Amino acid sequence: MTTEKLPEYWQRGPIDGIPGLLQPVAHTLLQARQEVEEVLTNFPAELLWQKPNGLASVAFHIQHITGVINRLFTYASGAMLNAQQLDYLQQEGIASPDVTKQILLQNLHHQIQQAITVLSLTHENILTEKRLVGRKQIPSTVIGLFFHAAEHTMRHTGQVLVTAEFVKAIAV
């Protein structure tokens, strides 16, 4: 008996509790989570920090996805980054035996769940409100930050998928 693969999140219909204009952001974040979880299911732990030809490791990309969502949603709330967030940013990509596949997936899952909660509590009437990003105070909007979080997440999800397959192939 084979199990039928579910369609992508955007093909499954609206996500309960998410405003209509934010559905694409939620769909993208949930799709990314699913794809990362799937690719890591049988991924060898010893390859997690491998940097093929000096490129970023699978672990880095997952840490970065988690951090980007956290940081961009912080800016969308109108806040600046705190010391803990800045420290996390500095630690992204630094290999550590304490950062396991399980921890990476737990952190990613938790961050995406937090983002979905924020999206569910966001009123569409604030989406075009101005927000400032980073020390340089670069202007953006709430929806711009949410969209970039989704877009950047999917960009690095693609890199996770390709890098994972590549490091497995060269490890053989």
mmCIF file of C-alpha atoms in Angstrom:
data_model
loop_
_atom_site.group_PDB
_atom_site.id
_atom_site.type_symbol
_atom_site.label_atom_id
_atom_site.label_comp_id
_atom_site.label_asym_id
_atom_site.label_seq_id
_atom_site.Cartn_x
_atom_site.Cartn_y
_atom_site.Cartn_z
ATOM 1 C CA MET A 1 0.000 0.000 0.000
ATOM 2 C CA THR A 2 1.453 3.357 -1.015
ATOM 3 C CA THR A 3 0.576 6.644 0.558
ATOM 4 C CA GLU A 4 -0.402 9.416 -1.787
ATOM 5 C CA LYS A 5 1.793 12.491 -1.573
ATOM 6 C CA LEU A 6 -0.084 15.600 -0.507
ATOM 7 C CA PRO A 7 -0.185 18.558 -2.877
ATOM 8 C CA GLU A 8 1.910 21.609 -2.054
ATOM 9 C CA TYR A 9 0.489 23.840 0.673
ATOM 10 C CA TRP A 10 -0.759 26.508 -1.730
ATOM 11 C CA GLN A 11 -2.836 23.802 -3.455
ATOM 12 C CA ARG A 12 -4.486 22.669 -0.225
ATOM 13 C CA GLY A 13 -6.657 25.740 0.192
ATOM 14 C CA PRO A 14 -6.716 28.493 2.779
ATOM 15 C CA ILE A 15 -5.107 27.956 6.157
ATOM 16 C CA ASP A 16 -7.628 28.513 8.927
ATOM 17 C CA GLY A 17 -7.216 31.752 10.819
ATOM 18 C CA ILE A 18 -4.775 33.384 8.388
ATOM 19 C CA PRO A 19 -5.950 36.614 6.701
ATOM 20 C CA GLY A 20 -6.416 36.264 2.940
ATOM 21 C CA LEU A 21 -3.562 38.559 1.953
ATOM 22 C CA LEU A 22 -1.157 36.611 4.175
ATOM 23 C CA GLN A 23 -2.092 33.146 2.909
ATOM 24 C CA PRO A 24 0.858 33.040 0.450
ATOM 25 C CA VAL A 25 3.304 33.781 3.273
ATOM 26 C CA ALA A 26 1.832 31.022 5.445
ATOM 27 C CA HIS A 27 1.744 28.567 2.533
ATOM 28 C CA THR A 28 5.393 29.259 1.729
ATOM 29 C CA LEU A 29 6.620 28.885 5.308
ATOM 30 C CA LEU A 30 4.714 25.636 5.820
ATOM 31 C CA GLN A 31 5.912 24.266 2.468
ATOM 32 C CA ALA A 32 9.502 25.074 3.361
ATOM 33 C CA ARG A 33 9.159 23.341 6.724
ATOM 34 C CA GLN A 34 7.736 20.241 5.080
ATOM 35 C CA GLU A 35 10.464 20.086 2.430
ATOM 36 C CA VAL A 36 13.299 20.542 4.928
ATOM 37 C CA GLU A 37 11.825 17.880 7.221
ATOM 38 C CA GLU A 38 11.469 15.469 4.294
ATOM 39 C CA VAL A 39 15.023 15.930 3.019
ATOM 40 C CA LEU A 40 16.488 15.480 6.494
ATOM 41 C CA THR A 41 14.505 12.336 7.299
ATOM 42 C CA ASN A 42 17.270 9.993 6.141
ATOM 43 C CA PHE A 43 20.068 12.540 5.915
ATOM 44 C CA PRO A 44 23.298 11.343 7.583
ATOM 45 C CA ALA A 45 24.104 13.419 10.664
ATOM 46 C CA GLU A 46 27.823 13.378 9.857
ATOM 47 C CA LEU A 47 27.134 15.371 6.666
ATOM 48 C CA LEU A 48 25.157 18.145 8.350
ATOM 49 C CA TRP A 49 28.098 20.538 8.602
ATOM 50 C CA GLN A 50 29.868 19.523 5.368
ATOM 51 C CA LYS A 51 30.736 22.534 3.216
ATOM 52 C CA PRO A 52 31.062 21.295 -0.365
ATOM 53 C CA ASN A 53 33.720 23.333 -2.158
ATOM 54 C CA GLY A 54 33.592 25.836 0.694
ATOM 55 C CA LEU A 55 29.887 26.548 0.177
ATOM 56 C CA ALA A 56 27.426 26.787 3.048
ATOM 57 C CA SER A 57 26.445 23.611 4.867
ATOM 58 C CA VAL A 58 22.963 22.147 5.184
ATOM 59 C CA ALA A 59 23.034 23.086 8.878
ATOM 60 C CA PHE A 60 23.854 26.715 8.066
ATOM 61 C CA HIS A 61 20.922 27.031 5.679
ATOM 62 C CA ILE A 62 18.502 25.645 8.269
ATOM 63 C CA GLN A 63 19.889 27.912 10.994
ATOM 64 C CA HIS A 64 19.649 30.845 8.597
ATOM 65 C CA ILE A 65 16.023 30.118 7.679
ATOM 66 C CA THR A 66 15.121 30.020 11.372
ATOM 67 C CA GLY A 67 17.026 33.221 12.098
ATOM 68 C CA VAL A 68 15.723 35.151 9.093
ATOM 69 C CA ILE A 69 12.109 34.422 9.969
ATOM 70 C CA ASN A 70 12.750 35.490 13.557
ATOM 71 C CA ARG A 71 14.528 38.694 12.579
ATOM 72 C CA LEU A 72 12.159 39.799 9.829
ATOM 73 C CA PHE A 73 9.077 39.135 11.939
ATOM 74 C CA THR A 74 10.707 41.152 14.737
ATOM 75 C CA TYR A 75 11.144 44.092 12.376
ATOM 76 C CA ALA A 76 7.562 43.630 11.143
ATOM 77 C CA SER A 77 6.386 44.031 14.743
ATOM 78 C CA GLY A 78 8.149 47.398 14.861
ATOM 79 C CA ALA A 79 10.901 46.232 17.206
ATOM 80 C CA MET A 80 14.656 46.140 16.840
ATOM 81 C CA LEU A 81 16.745 43.020 17.331
ATOM 82 C CA ASN A 82 17.797 42.166 20.862
ATOM 83 C CA ALA A 83 21.160 40.831 22.036
ATOM 84 C CA GLN A 84 20.019 37.204 21.830
ATOM 85 C CA GLN A 85 18.955 37.633 18.195
ATOM 86 C CA LEU A 86 22.229 39.327 17.297
ATOM 87 C CA ASP A 87 24.153 36.514 18.993
ATOM 88 C CA TYR A 88 22.151 33.905 17.058
ATOM 89 C CA LEU A 89 23.026 35.728 13.833
ATOM 90 C CA GLN A 90 26.731 35.590 14.706
ATOM 91 C CA GLN A 91 26.503 31.843 15.431
ATOM 92 C CA GLU A 92 24.788 30.909 12.156
ATOM 93 C CA GLY A 93 26.995 28.510 10.253
ATOM 94 C CA ILE A 94 29.498 27.840 13.023
ATOM 95 C CA ALA A 95 29.763 24.067 13.257
ATOM 96 C CA SER A 96 28.936 22.648 16.657
ATOM 97 C CA PRO A 97 28.382 19.052 17.762
ATOM 98 C CA ASP A 98 25.638 20.421 20.032
ATOM 99 C CA VAL A 99 23.621 21.568 17.017
ATOM 100 C CA THR A 100 22.093 18.324 15.807
ATOM 101 C CA LYS A 101 19.598 17.533 13.088
ATOM 102 C CA GLN A 102 16.899 17.170 15.743
ATOM 103 C CA ILE A 103 17.690 20.560 17.277
ATOM 104 C CA LEU A 104 17.758 22.267 13.884
ATOM 105 C CA LEU A 105 14.373 20.800 12.984
ATOM 106 C CA GLN A 106 12.860 21.627 16.386
ATOM 107 C CA ASN A 107 14.044 25.228 16.133
ATOM 108 C CA LEU A 108 12.769 25.549 12.567
ATOM 109 C CA HIS A 109 9.398 24.028 13.446
ATOM 110 C CA HIS A 110 9.038 26.289 16.488
ATOM 111 C CA GLN A 111 9.970 29.441 14.556
ATOM 112 C CA ILE A 112 7.558 28.695 11.727
ATOM 113 C CA GLN A 113 4.773 27.965 14.224
ATOM 114 C CA GLN A 114 5.466 31.313 15.887
ATOM 115 C CA ALA A 115 5.349 33.024 12.497
ATOM 116 C CA ILE A 116 2.014 31.370 11.654
ATOM 117 C CA THR A 117 0.641 32.597 14.983
ATOM 118 C CA VAL A 118 1.826 36.141 14.235
ATOM 119 C CA LEU A 119 0.240 35.989 10.786
ATOM 120 C CA SER A 120 -3.047 34.831 12.319
ATOM 121 C CA LEU A 121 -3.034 37.829 14.669
ATOM 122 C CA THR A 122 -2.104 40.380 11.997
ATOM 123 C CA HIS A 123 -4.852 42.651 10.718
ATOM 124 C CA GLU A 124 -4.710 43.316 6.990
ATOM 125 C CA ASN A 125 -5.129 47.059 7.592
ATOM 126 C CA ILE A 126 -1.553 47.328 8.955
ATOM 127 C CA LEU A 127 0.181 45.545 6.076
ATOM 128 C CA THR A 128 1.291 48.745 4.344
ATOM 129 C CA GLU A 129 2.529 50.412 7.529
ATOM 130 C CA LYS A 130 6.142 51.510 7.400
ATOM 131 C CA ARG A 131 8.738 49.534 9.309
ATOM 132 C CA LEU A 132 12.457 50.189 9.689
ATOM 133 C CA VAL A 133 15.025 47.447 9.243
ATOM 134 C CA GLY A 134 18.377 47.134 10.965
ATOM 135 C CA ARG A 135 20.882 49.635 12.204
ATOM 136 C CA LYS A 136 20.630 51.548 8.933
ATOM 137 C CA GLN A 137 16.855 51.857 9.425
ATOM 138 C CA ILE A 138 16.074 50.769 5.867
ATOM 139 C CA PRO A 139 12.402 51.472 5.126
ATOM 140 C CA SER A 140 10.027 48.610 4.413
ATOM 141 C CA THR A 141 6.444 47.658 5.235
ATOM 142 C CA VAL A 142 4.846 44.923 7.308
ATOM 143 C CA ILE A 143 3.846 42.997 4.193
ATOM 144 C CA GLY A 144 7.259 43.603 2.627
ATOM 145 C CA LEU A 145 8.953 42.014 5.619
ATOM 146 C CA PHE A 146 6.541 39.078 5.723
ATOM 147 C CA PHE A 147 6.974 38.508 1.991
ATOM 148 C CA HIS A 148 10.750 38.692 2.207
ATOM 149 C CA ALA A 149 10.741 36.223 5.117
ATOM 150 C CA ALA A 150 8.799 33.777 2.940
ATOM 151 C CA GLU A 151 10.883 34.393 -0.187
ATOM 152 C CA HIS A 152 14.206 34.161 1.625
ATOM 153 C CA THR A 153 13.045 31.026 3.438
ATOM 154 C CA MET A 154 12.200 29.317 0.173
ATOM 155 C CA ARG A 155 15.497 30.419 -1.401
ATOM 156 C CA HIS A 156 17.447 28.711 1.388
ATOM 157 C CA THR A 157 15.107 25.725 1.377
ATOM 158 C CA GLY A 158 16.140 25.138 -2.216
ATOM 159 C CA GLN A 159 19.756 25.379 -1.143
ATOM 160 C CA VAL A 160 19.127 22.826 1.628
ATOM 161 C CA LEU A 161 17.626 20.398 -0.888
ATOM 162 C CA VAL A 162 20.447 20.741 -3.416
ATOM 163 C CA THR A 163 23.276 20.792 -0.868
ATOM 164 C CA ALA A 164 21.890 17.738 0.939
ATOM 165 C CA GLU A 165 21.766 15.718 -2.276
ATOM 166 C CA PHE A 166 25.198 16.924 -3.342
ATOM 167 C CA VAL A 167 27.005 16.102 -0.091
ATOM 168 C CA LYS A 168 25.351 12.673 0.004
ATOM 169 C CA ALA A 169 26.486 11.994 -3.564
ATOM 170 C CA ILE A 170 30.109 12.976 -2.970
ATOM 171 C CA ALA A 171 30.251 11.082 0.342
ATOM 172 C CA VAL A 172 29.646 7.771 -1.409
#
